[in-house]
XYZ file of C-alpha atoms in Angstrom:
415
model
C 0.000 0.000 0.000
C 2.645 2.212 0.712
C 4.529 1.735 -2.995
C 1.230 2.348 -4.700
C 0.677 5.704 -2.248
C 4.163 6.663 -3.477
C 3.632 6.102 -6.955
C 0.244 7.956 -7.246
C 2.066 10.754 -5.688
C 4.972 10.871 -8.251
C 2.309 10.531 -11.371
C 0.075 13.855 -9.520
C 3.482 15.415 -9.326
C 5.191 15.364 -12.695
C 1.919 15.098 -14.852
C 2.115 17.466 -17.655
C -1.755 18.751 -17.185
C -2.526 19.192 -13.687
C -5.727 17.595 -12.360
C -9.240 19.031 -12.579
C -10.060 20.260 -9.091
C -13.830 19.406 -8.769
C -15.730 19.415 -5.797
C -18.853 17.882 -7.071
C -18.483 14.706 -4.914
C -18.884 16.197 -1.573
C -19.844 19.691 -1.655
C -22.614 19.799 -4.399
C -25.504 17.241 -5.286
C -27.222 17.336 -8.487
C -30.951 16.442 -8.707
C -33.357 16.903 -11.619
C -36.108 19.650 -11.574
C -37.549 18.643 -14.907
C -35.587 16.274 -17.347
C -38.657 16.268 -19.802
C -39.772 19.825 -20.188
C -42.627 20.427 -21.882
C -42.290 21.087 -26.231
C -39.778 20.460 -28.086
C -36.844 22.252 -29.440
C -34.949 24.871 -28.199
C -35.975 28.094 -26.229
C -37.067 28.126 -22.280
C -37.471 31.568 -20.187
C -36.218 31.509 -16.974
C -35.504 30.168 -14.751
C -36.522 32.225 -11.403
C -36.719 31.078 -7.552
C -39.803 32.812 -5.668
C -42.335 31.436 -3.053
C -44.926 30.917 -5.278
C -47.472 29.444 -3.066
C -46.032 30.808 0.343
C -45.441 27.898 2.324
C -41.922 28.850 3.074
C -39.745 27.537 0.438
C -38.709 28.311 -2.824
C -40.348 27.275 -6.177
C -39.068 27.717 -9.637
C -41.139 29.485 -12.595
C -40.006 29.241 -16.422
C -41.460 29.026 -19.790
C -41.477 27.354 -23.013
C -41.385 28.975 -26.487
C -42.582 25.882 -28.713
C -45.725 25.605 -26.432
C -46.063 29.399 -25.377
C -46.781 28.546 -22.235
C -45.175 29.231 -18.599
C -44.976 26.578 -15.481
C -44.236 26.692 -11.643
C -42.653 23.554 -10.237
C -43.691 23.042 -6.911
C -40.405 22.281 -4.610
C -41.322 19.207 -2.442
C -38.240 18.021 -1.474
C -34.538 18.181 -3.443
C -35.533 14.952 -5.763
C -39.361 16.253 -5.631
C -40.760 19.244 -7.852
C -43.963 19.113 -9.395
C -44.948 20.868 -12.273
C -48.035 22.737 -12.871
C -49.270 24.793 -15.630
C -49.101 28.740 -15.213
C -50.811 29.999 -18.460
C -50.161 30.462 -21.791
C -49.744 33.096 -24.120
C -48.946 33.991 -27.540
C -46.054 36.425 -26.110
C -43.949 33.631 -25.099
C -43.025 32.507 -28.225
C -40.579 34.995 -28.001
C -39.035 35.315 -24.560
C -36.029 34.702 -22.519
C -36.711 37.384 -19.762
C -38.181 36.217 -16.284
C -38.384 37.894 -12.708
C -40.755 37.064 -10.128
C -42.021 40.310 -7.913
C -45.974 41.240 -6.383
C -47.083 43.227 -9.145
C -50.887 44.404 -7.983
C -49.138 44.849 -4.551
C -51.505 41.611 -3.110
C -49.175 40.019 -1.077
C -48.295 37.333 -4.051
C -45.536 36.549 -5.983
C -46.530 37.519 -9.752
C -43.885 36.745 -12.957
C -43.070 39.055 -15.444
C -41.847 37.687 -19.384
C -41.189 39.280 -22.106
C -44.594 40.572 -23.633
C -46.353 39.936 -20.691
C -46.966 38.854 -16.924
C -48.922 36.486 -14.372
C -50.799 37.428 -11.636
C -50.583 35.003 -8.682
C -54.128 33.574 -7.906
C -53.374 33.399 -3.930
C -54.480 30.104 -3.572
C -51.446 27.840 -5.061
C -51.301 25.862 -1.776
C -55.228 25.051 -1.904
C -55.093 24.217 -5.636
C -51.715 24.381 -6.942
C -53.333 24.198 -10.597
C -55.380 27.369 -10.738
C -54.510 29.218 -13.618
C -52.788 32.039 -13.202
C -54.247 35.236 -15.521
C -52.062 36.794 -18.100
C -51.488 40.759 -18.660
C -50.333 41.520 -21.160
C -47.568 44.634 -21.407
C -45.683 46.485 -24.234
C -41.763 45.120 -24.260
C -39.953 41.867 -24.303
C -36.323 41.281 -23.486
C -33.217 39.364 -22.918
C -33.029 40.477 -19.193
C -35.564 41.425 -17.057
C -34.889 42.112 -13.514
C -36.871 43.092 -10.140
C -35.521 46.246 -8.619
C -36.993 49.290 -7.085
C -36.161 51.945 -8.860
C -37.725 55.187 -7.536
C -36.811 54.095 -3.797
C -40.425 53.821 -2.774
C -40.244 50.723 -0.997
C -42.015 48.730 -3.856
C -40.536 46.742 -6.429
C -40.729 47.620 -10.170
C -38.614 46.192 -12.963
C -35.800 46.920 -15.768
C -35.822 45.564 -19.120
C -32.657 45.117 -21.639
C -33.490 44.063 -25.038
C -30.266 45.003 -26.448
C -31.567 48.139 -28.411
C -33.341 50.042 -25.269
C -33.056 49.952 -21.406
C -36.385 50.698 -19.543
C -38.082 50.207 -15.921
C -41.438 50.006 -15.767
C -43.018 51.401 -12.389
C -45.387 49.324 -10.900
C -46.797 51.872 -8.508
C -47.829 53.937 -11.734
C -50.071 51.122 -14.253
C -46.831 49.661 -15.501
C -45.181 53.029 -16.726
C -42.040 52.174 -19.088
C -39.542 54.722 -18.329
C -36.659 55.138 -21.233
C -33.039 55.376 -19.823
C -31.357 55.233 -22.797
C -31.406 53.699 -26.103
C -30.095 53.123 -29.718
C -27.370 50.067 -28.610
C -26.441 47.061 -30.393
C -26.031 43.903 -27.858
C -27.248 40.979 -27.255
C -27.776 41.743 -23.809
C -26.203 42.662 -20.621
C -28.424 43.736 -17.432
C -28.943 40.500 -15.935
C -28.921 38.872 -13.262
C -28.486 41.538 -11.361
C -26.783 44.895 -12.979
C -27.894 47.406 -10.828
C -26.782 48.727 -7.496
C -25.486 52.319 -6.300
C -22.444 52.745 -8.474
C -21.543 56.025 -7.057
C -22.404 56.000 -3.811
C -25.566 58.840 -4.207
C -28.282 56.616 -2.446
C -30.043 55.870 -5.586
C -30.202 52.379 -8.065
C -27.692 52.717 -11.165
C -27.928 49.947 -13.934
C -25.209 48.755 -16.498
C -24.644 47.580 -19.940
C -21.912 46.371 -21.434
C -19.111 49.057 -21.388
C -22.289 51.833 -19.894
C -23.333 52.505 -17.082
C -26.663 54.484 -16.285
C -26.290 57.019 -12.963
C -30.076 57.016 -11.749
C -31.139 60.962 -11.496
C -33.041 60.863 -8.412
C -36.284 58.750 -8.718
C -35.853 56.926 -11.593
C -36.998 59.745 -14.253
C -34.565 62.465 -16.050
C -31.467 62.252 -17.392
C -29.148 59.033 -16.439
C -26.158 59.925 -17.021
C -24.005 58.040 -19.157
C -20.149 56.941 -18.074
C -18.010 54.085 -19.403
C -16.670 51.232 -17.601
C -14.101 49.054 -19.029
C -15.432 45.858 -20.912
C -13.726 43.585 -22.659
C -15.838 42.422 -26.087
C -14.790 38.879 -27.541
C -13.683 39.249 -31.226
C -16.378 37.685 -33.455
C -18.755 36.907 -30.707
C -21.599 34.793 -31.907
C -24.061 36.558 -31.409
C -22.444 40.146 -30.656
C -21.935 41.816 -27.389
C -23.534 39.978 -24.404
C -23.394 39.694 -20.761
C -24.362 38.511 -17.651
C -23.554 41.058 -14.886
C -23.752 41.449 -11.112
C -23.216 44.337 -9.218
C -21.497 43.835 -5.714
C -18.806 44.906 -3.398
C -16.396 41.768 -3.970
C -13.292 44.369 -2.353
C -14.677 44.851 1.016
C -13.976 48.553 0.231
C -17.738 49.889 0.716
C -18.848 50.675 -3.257
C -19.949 48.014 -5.642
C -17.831 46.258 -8.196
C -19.101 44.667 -11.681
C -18.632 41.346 -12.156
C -19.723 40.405 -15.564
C -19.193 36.668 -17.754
C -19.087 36.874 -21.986
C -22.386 34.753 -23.090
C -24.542 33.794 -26.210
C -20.501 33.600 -27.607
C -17.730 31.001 -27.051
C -14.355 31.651 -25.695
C -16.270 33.425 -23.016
C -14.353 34.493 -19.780
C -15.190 35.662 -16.091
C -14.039 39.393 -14.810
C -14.053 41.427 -11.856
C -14.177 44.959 -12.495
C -12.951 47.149 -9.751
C -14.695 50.476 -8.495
C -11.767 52.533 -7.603
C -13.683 56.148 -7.436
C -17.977 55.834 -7.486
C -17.815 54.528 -10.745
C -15.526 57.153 -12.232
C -12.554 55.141 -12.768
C -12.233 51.219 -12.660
C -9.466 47.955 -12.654
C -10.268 45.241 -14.583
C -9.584 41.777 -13.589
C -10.111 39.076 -15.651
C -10.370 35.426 -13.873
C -8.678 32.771 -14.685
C -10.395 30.305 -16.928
C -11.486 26.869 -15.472
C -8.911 23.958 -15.988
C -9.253 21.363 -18.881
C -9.574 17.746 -17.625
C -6.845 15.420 -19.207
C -8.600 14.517 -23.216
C -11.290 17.294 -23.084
C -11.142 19.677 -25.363
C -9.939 23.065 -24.635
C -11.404 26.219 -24.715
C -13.874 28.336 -23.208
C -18.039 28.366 -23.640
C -20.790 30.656 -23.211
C -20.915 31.513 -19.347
C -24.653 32.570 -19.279
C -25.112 31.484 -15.654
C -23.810 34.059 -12.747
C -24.347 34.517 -9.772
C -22.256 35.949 -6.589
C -22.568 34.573 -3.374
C -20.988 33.207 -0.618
C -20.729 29.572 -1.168
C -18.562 28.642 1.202
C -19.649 30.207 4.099
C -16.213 32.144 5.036
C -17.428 35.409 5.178
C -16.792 36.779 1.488
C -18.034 36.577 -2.040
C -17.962 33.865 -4.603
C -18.349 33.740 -8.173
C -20.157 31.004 -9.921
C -20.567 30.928 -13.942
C -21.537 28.292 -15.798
C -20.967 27.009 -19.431
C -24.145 27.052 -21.667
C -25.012 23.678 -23.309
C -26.055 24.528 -27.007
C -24.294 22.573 -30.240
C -24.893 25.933 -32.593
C -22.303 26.209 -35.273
C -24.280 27.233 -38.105
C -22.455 30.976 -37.398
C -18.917 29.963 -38.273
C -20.274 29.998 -41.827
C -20.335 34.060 -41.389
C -16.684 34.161 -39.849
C -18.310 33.926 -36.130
C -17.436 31.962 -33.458
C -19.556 29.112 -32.670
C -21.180 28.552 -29.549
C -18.855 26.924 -27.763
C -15.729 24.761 -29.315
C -16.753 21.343 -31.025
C -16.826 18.734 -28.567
C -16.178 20.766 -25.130
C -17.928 19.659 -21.891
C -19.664 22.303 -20.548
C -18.381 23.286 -16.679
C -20.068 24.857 -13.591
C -17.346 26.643 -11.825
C -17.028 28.246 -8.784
C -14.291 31.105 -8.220
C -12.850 31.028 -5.023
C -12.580 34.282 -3.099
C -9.048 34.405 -1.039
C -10.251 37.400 1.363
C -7.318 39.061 -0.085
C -7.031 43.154 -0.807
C -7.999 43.237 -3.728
C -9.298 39.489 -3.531
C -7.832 36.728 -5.986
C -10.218 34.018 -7.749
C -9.280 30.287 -7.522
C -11.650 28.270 -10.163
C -13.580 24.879 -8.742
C -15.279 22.979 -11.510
C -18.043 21.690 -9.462
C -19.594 19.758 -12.623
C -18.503 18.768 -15.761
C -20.679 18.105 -19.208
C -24.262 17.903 -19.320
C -26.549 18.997 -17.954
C -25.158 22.092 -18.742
C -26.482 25.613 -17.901
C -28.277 28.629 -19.344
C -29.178 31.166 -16.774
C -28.965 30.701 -12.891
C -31.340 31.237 -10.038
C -29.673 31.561 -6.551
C -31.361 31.101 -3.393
C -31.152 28.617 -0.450
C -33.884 25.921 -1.387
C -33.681 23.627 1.129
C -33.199 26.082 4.280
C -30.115 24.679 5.374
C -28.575 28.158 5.605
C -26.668 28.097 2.313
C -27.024 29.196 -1.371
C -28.344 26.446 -4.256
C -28.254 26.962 -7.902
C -31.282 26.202 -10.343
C -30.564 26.117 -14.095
C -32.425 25.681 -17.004
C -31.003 24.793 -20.905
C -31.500 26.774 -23.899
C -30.324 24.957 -26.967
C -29.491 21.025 -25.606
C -26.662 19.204 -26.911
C -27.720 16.130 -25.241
C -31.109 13.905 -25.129
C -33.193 16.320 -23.905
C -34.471 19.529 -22.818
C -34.042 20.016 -19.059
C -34.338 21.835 -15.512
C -31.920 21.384 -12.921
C -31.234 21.894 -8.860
C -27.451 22.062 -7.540
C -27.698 21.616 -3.883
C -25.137 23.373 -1.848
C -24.053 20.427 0.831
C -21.176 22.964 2.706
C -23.034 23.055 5.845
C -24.306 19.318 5.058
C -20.424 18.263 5.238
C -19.687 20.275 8.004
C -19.869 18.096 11.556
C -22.680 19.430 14.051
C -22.312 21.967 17.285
């Protein structure tokens, strides 16, 4: 036993490709929302984490372009979710788009699409199938997210459809409010690109290479400053984003932390806030490792999400790889989606605690499922952060929902 120990350790050692580090084993447990989703082909909206029917945990709400029609899966246990039928509508043919907020202000949980939104019947845990009634609105877009924007204490939202970013105030019939328009990306506001940039007390939004400095209460002039992005050369699909707003420094203001998607060779960066948004450092992270005969290369990282995973008192960064097999754009001198062959990865960067803070990557999953936008929340109330993703575009047998269960505080031994 001892030779063989000694051996292993010389092979570890002088191996030309360092091993994967992957924590998937004991730290995260994979469990299947949906591995069937309704329709066929490509295209599902979503996926967002809300308590739908408010008995205290979370649910998860997405929709379906081939069917136009929306779901909530009902969160019974990890290995448990039920689906039931929200609505349908001839708007979600066309949407990508979700957030989850109380739109008529009735205590509920209502979701908002592109084209147009559900109002929460109130009595999901009496009859989890009532239908849910669709408004319809004017606008559809790549991200939609729940803020409140005015700072009136209720929630409205923020659209990004690559050409125009909006809010629409939900205190005022659905109002859309213009920030600023006439862009050409994909998109860029989501999950979570807004946040007090300079430090004024009010919500400030980005887009790739812009951000927006909120006037006051959400109407006037935003005022327009750069930030320094990073564009990938032939991108598939153009400029496009996922960003997060946070303070990953410790310093007080809020950083961007943004991921290239909808493009392969993607990569992960920290952006720095060195003066309320006025001047910046940009970090980029290193790419996840290749696993010894995968192929190399980067994806589309259109999961994000910041959180601390590990419990230790700082900010993480998870992206994850998109799972889609388009290459029809190389024909065009594009990139495809993603190098031929590559395994998608969920990876976790590391935060150090350092000043400024470096980012160690842990592939916590390799291949499919993969992943194509993230939900973050803790959804089984053991005091740490899960992960639901849904696929766009599947590379493998079928269309699919998914739940990574955080198991840091599961591993850890009792008090």
């Amino acid at each position: 036993m001892k030779i063989l120990q000694i051996f292993l350790a010389i092979i570890l050692v002088t191996s030309c490709n360092p091993p994967v580090e992957t924590t998937n084993l004991d730290s995260w447990s994979h469990y299947s929302i949906d591995d069937d989703l309704p329709g066929e082909n490509w295209g599902t909206g979503g996926p967002t984490l809300a308590d739908y029917d408010g008995d205290g945990d979370l649910d998860l709400a997405l929709s379906r372009r081939s069917v136009q029609s929306a779901y909530w899966y009902e969160y019974k246990n990890d290995s448990t979710w039920i689906r039931h039928l929200i609505g349908s509508h001839i708007g979600l043919d066309n949407t990508l788009g979700t957030t989850a907020l109380d739109i008529d202000q009735d205590g509920w949980k209502d979701i908002v699409f592109g084209h147009v939104w559900f109002r929460n019947p109130g009595n999901l845990i009496e009859n989890p199938d009532t239908p849910w009634e669709p408004v319809d609105y004017p606008s559809r877009g790549h991200d939609i997210i729940t803020i409140d924007v005015d700072g009136n204490g209720i929630d409205d939202f923020m659209i990004y459809d690559g050409k125009r970013i909006s809010w629409f105030d939900v205190s005022n019939g659905l109002e859309e409010i213009v920030i600023s328009e006439g862009y050409d990306d994909h998109g860029g506001l989501a999950p979570k690109g807004v946040g007090d940039i300079d430090l004024d007390g009010n919500i400030d939004a980005i887009i790739p290479g812009y951000w927006f400095a909120n006037p006051g209460n959400g109407r006037g002039d935003w005022q327009i400053h750069k930030w320094p992005f990073t564009p990938v050369p032939k991108a598939s699909y153009g400029r496009s984003t996922r960003s997060w707003l946070d303070d990953l420094d410790k310093d007080g203001d809020l950083d961007i932390v943004y991921s290239h998607c909808d493009t392969g060779l993607g990569h992960v960066y920290w952006v720095e806030n060195t003066d309320k948004g006025q001047s910046w450092i940009s970090h980029q992270l290193p790419d996840p490792p290749t696993r010894d005969g995968d192929v190399e290369g980067t994806g589309s990282f259109h999961s994000l999400g910041l959180a601390d995973f590990d419990l230790d008192g700082d900010l993480d960064i998870f992206a994850g790889e998109q799972e889609d097999p388009d290459i029809y754009m190389e024909a065009n001198g594009l990139l495809a989606m993603k190098p031929v062959g590559l395994k998608e990865r969920g990876v976790i960067w590391e935060n150090d605690g350092g000043s400024p803070p470096d980012f160690n990557p842990v592939i916590i999953h390799i291949d499919n499922p993969g992943w194509h936008d993230a939900s973050l929340g803790d959804v089984d109330g053991d005091g740490d952060i899960d992960i639901a993703t849904k696929v766009w575009n599947a590379d493998g047998p079928s269309y699919h929902a998914d739940f990574w269960r955080n198991d840091i505080n599961k591993s850890r031994p009792s008090q």
